[in-house]
XYZ file of C-alpha atoms in Angstrom:
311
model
C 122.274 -15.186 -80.355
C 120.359 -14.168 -77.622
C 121.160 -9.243 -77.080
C 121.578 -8.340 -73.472
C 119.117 -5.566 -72.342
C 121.378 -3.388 -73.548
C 122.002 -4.184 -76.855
C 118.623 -3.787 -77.185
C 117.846 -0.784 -75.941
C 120.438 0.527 -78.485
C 118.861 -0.872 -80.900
C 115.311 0.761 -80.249
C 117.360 3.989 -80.183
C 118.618 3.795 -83.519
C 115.308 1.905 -85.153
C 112.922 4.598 -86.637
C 110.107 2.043 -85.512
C 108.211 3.584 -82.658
C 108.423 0.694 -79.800
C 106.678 0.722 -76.924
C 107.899 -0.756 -73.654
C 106.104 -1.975 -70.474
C 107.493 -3.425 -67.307
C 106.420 -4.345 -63.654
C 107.246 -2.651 -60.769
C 109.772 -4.087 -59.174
C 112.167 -4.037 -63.201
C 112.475 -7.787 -63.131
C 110.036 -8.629 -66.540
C 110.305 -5.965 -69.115
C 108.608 -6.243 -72.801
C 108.276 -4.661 -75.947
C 106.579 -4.064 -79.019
C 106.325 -1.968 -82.018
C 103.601 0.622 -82.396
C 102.594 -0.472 -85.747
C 101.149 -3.705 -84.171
C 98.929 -2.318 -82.057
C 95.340 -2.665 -82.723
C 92.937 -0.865 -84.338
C 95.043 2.492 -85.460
C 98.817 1.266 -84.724
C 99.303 1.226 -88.265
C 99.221 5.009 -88.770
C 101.185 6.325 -85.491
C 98.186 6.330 -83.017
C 97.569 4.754 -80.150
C 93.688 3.522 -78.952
C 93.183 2.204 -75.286
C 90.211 0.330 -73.900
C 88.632 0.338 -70.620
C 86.966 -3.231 -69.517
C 84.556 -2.321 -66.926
C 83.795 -6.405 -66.386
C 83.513 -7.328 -62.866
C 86.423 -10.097 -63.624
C 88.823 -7.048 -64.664
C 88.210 -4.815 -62.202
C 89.148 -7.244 -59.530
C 92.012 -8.336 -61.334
C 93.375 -4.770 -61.290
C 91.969 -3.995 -57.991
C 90.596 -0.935 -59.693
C 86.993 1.040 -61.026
C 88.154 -0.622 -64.489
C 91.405 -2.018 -66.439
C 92.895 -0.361 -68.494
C 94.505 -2.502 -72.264
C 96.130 -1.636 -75.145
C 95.132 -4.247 -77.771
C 98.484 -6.091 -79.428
C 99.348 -8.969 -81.642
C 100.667 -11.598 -79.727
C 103.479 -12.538 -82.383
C 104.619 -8.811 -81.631
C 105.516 -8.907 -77.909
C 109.273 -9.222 -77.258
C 109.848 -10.355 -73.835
C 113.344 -8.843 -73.014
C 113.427 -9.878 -69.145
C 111.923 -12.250 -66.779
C 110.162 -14.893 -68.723
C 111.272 -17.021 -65.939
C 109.464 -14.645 -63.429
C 105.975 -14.373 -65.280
C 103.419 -15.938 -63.651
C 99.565 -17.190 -65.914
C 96.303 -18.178 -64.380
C 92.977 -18.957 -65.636
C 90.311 -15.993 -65.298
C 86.809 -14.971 -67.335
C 86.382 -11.905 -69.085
C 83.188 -10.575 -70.102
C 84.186 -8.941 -72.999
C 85.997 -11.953 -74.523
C 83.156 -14.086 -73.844
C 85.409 -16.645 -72.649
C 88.118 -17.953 -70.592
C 91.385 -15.531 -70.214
C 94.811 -15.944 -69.324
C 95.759 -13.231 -66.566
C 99.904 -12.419 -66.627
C 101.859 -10.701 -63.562
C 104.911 -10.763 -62.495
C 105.787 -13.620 -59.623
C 107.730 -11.296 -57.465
C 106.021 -8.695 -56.981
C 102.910 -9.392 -58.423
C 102.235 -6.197 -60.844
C 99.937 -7.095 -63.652
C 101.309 -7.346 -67.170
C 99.107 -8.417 -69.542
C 95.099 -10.095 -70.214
C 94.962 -12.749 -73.410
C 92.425 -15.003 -74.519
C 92.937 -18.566 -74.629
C 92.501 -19.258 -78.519
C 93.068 -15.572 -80.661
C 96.356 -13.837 -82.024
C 95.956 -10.849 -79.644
C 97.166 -9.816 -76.047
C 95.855 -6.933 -74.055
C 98.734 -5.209 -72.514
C 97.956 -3.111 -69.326
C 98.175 0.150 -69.897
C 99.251 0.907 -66.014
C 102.998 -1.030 -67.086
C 103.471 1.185 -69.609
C 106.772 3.332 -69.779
C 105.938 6.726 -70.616
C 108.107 7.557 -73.221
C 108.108 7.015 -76.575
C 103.981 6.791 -75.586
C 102.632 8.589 -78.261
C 99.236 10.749 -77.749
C 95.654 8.547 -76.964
C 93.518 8.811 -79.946
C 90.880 7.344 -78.234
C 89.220 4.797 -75.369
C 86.977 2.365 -76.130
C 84.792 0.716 -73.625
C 84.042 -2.429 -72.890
C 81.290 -3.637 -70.827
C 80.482 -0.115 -69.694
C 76.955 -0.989 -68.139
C 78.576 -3.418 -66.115
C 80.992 -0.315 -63.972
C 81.451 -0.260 -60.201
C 78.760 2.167 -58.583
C 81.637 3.972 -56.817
C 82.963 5.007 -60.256
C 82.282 9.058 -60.632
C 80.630 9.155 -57.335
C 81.098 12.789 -55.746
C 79.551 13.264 -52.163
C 75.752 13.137 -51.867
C 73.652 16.377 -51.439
C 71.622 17.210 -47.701
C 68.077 16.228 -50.386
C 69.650 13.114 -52.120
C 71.083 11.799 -48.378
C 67.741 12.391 -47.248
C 66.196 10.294 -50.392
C 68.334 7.446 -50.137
C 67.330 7.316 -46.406
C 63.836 6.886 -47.557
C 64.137 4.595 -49.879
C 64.505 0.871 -49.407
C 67.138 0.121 -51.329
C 69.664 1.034 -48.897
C 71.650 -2.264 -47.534
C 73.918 -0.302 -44.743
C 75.165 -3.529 -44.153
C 77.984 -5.984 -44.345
C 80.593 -5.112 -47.450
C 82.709 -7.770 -48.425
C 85.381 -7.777 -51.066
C 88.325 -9.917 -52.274
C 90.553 -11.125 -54.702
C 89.975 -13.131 -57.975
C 90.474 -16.472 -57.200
C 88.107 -16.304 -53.940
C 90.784 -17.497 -51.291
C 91.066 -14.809 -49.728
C 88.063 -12.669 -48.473
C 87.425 -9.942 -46.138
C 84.586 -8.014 -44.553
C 84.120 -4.433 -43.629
C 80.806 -3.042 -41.275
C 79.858 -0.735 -43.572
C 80.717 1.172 -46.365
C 83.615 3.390 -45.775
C 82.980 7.334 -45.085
C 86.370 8.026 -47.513
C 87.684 7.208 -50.815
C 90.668 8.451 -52.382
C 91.501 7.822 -56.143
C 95.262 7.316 -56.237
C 97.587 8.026 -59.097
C 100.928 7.104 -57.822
C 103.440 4.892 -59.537
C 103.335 1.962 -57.145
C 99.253 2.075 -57.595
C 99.639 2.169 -61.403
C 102.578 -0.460 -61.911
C 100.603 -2.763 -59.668
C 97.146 -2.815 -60.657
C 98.215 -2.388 -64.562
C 95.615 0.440 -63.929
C 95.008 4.027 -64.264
C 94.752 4.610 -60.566
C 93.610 2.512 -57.810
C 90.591 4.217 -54.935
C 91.476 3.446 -50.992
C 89.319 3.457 -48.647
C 90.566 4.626 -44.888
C 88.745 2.748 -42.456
C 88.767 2.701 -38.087
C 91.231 0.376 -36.543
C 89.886 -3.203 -36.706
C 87.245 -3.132 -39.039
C 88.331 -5.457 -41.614
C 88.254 -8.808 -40.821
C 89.751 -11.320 -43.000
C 87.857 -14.996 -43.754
C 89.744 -16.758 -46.048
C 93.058 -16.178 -46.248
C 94.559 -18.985 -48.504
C 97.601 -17.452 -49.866
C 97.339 -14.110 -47.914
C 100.380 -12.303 -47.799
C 101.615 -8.985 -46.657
C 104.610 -7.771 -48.747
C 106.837 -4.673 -49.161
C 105.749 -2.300 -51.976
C 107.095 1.307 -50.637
C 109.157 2.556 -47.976
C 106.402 3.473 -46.058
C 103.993 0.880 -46.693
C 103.457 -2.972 -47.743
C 100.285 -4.679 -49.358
C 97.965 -7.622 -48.706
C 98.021 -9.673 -51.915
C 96.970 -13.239 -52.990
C 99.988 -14.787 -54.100
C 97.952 -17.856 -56.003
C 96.293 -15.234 -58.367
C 98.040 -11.886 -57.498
C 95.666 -9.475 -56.534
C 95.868 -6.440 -54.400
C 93.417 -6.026 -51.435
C 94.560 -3.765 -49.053
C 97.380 -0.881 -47.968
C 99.174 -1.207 -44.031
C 100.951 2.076 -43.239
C 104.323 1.372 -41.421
C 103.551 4.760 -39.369
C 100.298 3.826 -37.553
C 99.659 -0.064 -38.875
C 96.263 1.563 -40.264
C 94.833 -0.972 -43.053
C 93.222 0.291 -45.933
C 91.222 -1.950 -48.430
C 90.660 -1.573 -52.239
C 87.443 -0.399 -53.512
C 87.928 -2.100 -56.577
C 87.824 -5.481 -55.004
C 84.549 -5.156 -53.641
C 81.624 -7.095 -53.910
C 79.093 -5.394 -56.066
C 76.511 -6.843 -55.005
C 77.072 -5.789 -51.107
C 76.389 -2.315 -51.413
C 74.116 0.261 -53.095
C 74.673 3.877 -54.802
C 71.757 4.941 -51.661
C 74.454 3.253 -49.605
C 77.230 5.870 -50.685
C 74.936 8.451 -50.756
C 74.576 7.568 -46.742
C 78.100 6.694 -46.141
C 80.557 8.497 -48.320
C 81.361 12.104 -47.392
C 84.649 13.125 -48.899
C 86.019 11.805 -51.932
C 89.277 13.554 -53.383
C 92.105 12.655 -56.451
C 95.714 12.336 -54.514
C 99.100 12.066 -56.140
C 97.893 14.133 -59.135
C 101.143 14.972 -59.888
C 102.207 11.390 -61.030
C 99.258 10.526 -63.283
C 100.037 9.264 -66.518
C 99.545 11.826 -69.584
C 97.417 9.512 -71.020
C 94.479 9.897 -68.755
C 92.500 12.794 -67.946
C 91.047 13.725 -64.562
C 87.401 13.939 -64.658
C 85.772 17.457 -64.386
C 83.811 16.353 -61.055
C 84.762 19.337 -58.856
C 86.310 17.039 -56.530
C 89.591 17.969 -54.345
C 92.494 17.564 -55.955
C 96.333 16.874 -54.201
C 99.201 16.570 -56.067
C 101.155 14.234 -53.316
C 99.225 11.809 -50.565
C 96.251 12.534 -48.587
């Protein structure tokens, strides 16, 4: 006999098993599992996290890195929406091999990362519900020499500006960027002058991330060239989001207020742009919606503004 939800949600409450929970943004595919099968510590009440810093995650999450909490596969409940959850084909670096990425087929927040062949899933961190979520013991990182160049950048000094003008490494060209699948592309002028590293709910449920970094750009500068798939949905009153709806990616905020289009620095091309090209480009960088960060993560000490709403 197959509980409603909320038979079993009662029947967490009165289990003295810790369970964790996770669920998309938009409430329509929920999961759980206990804590005790969750890899390495699980077994004696903690709870260890790992960041992949793999180009194939980032993009995934449309974020500086993603963000798992390791699982056996045998352990994950699905309470809600199997008939919602969407699985494509992806590489992670990390793995070695061939992955199966999970999101949600309405509104495309990402749920989970497994390998092909293995008895483990890596849940994203991002879906998690905050409570019962016990304290982080610990990250681990994967891939960490492999981390987006925009990742702990703070605004360049008059002397290092002056050095990365000098030297020839400096592209201050073309940036291009898009999602995982490669059917849909864009391309900015230049590296943005802004980038804003947002903790809000919608950016966390979304990317299965800690927090997502927007760019704000001038009218017109991004131009889309592919745009298989390409769609603009609702994800907030105030604004909706360009995502590929054949592997469900996030590229790109439009404001309802002004129409302004921001893209996703975490679907960038790394290969497009240099650190001498933020060092040029990049003059303000700030943390926004502070206030809705999960307790698991920690803001870096990097002097950098903080605001606890939007920019």
């Amino acid at each position: 006999v197959r509980l409603s939800e909320e038979e079993i949600d009662k029947e967490c409450e009165t289990s003295t098993e810790t369970v964790l929970a996770g669920s998309c943004k938009c409430g329509q595919c929920r999961f759980r599992f206990p804590l005790s099968k969750v890899e390495p510590h699980g077994r004696i009440g903690q709870l260890d996290m790992s960041h992949c810093y793999c180009p194939a995650c980032r993009r995934a999450h449309s974020a500086a890195f993603a963000t798992y909490v390791t699982v056996l596969t045998s352990a994950i409940e699905r309470v809600k929406g199997e008939d919602l959850v969407v699985a494509r084909s992806d590489w992670c670096d990390h793995q070695a091999n061939h992955v199966m990425r999970i999101f949600c087929g309405k509104c495309f927040s990402s749920l989970a990362t497994f390998p092909k062949v293995g008895q483990t899933v890596c849940v994203t961190a991002g879906c998690l519900e905050v409570d019962p979520l016990p304290e982080v013991k610990s990250f681990i990182s994967w891939c960490p020499e492999k981390a987006p160049i925009y990742l702990g950048f703070v605004p360049a000094t008059k002397k290092q500006r002056q050095k990365a003008k000098q030297s020839s490494l400096a592209k201050q060209g073309p940036v291009t960027g898009g999602c995982s699948c490669g059917r849909c592309k864009f391309q900015l002028p230049r590296f943005p002058e802004e980038m804003q590293h947002c903790y809000c709910s919608s950016c966390r449920k979304l990317s299965g991330a800690a927090w997502q970094t927007w760019m704000p750009i001038e009218e017109g500068q991004l131009k889309w060239t592919f745009k298989d798939g390409l769609k603009l949905v609702r994800t907030t009153s105030h604004a909706r989001r360009h995502v590929c709806t054949n592997c469900g990616v996030f590229m790109t905020i439009v404001y309802d207020e002004d129409g302004a289009v921001w893209p996703l620095a975490g679907v960038l091309d790394d290969a497009c742009y240099t650190k001498e090209d933020l060092c040029l480009q990049v003059s303000d960088v700030s943390h926004i919606c502070v206030k809705y960060k999960q307790p698991w993560w920690t803001l870096p000490n990097d002097g950098l503004q903080r605001i606890k709403g939007a920019s």
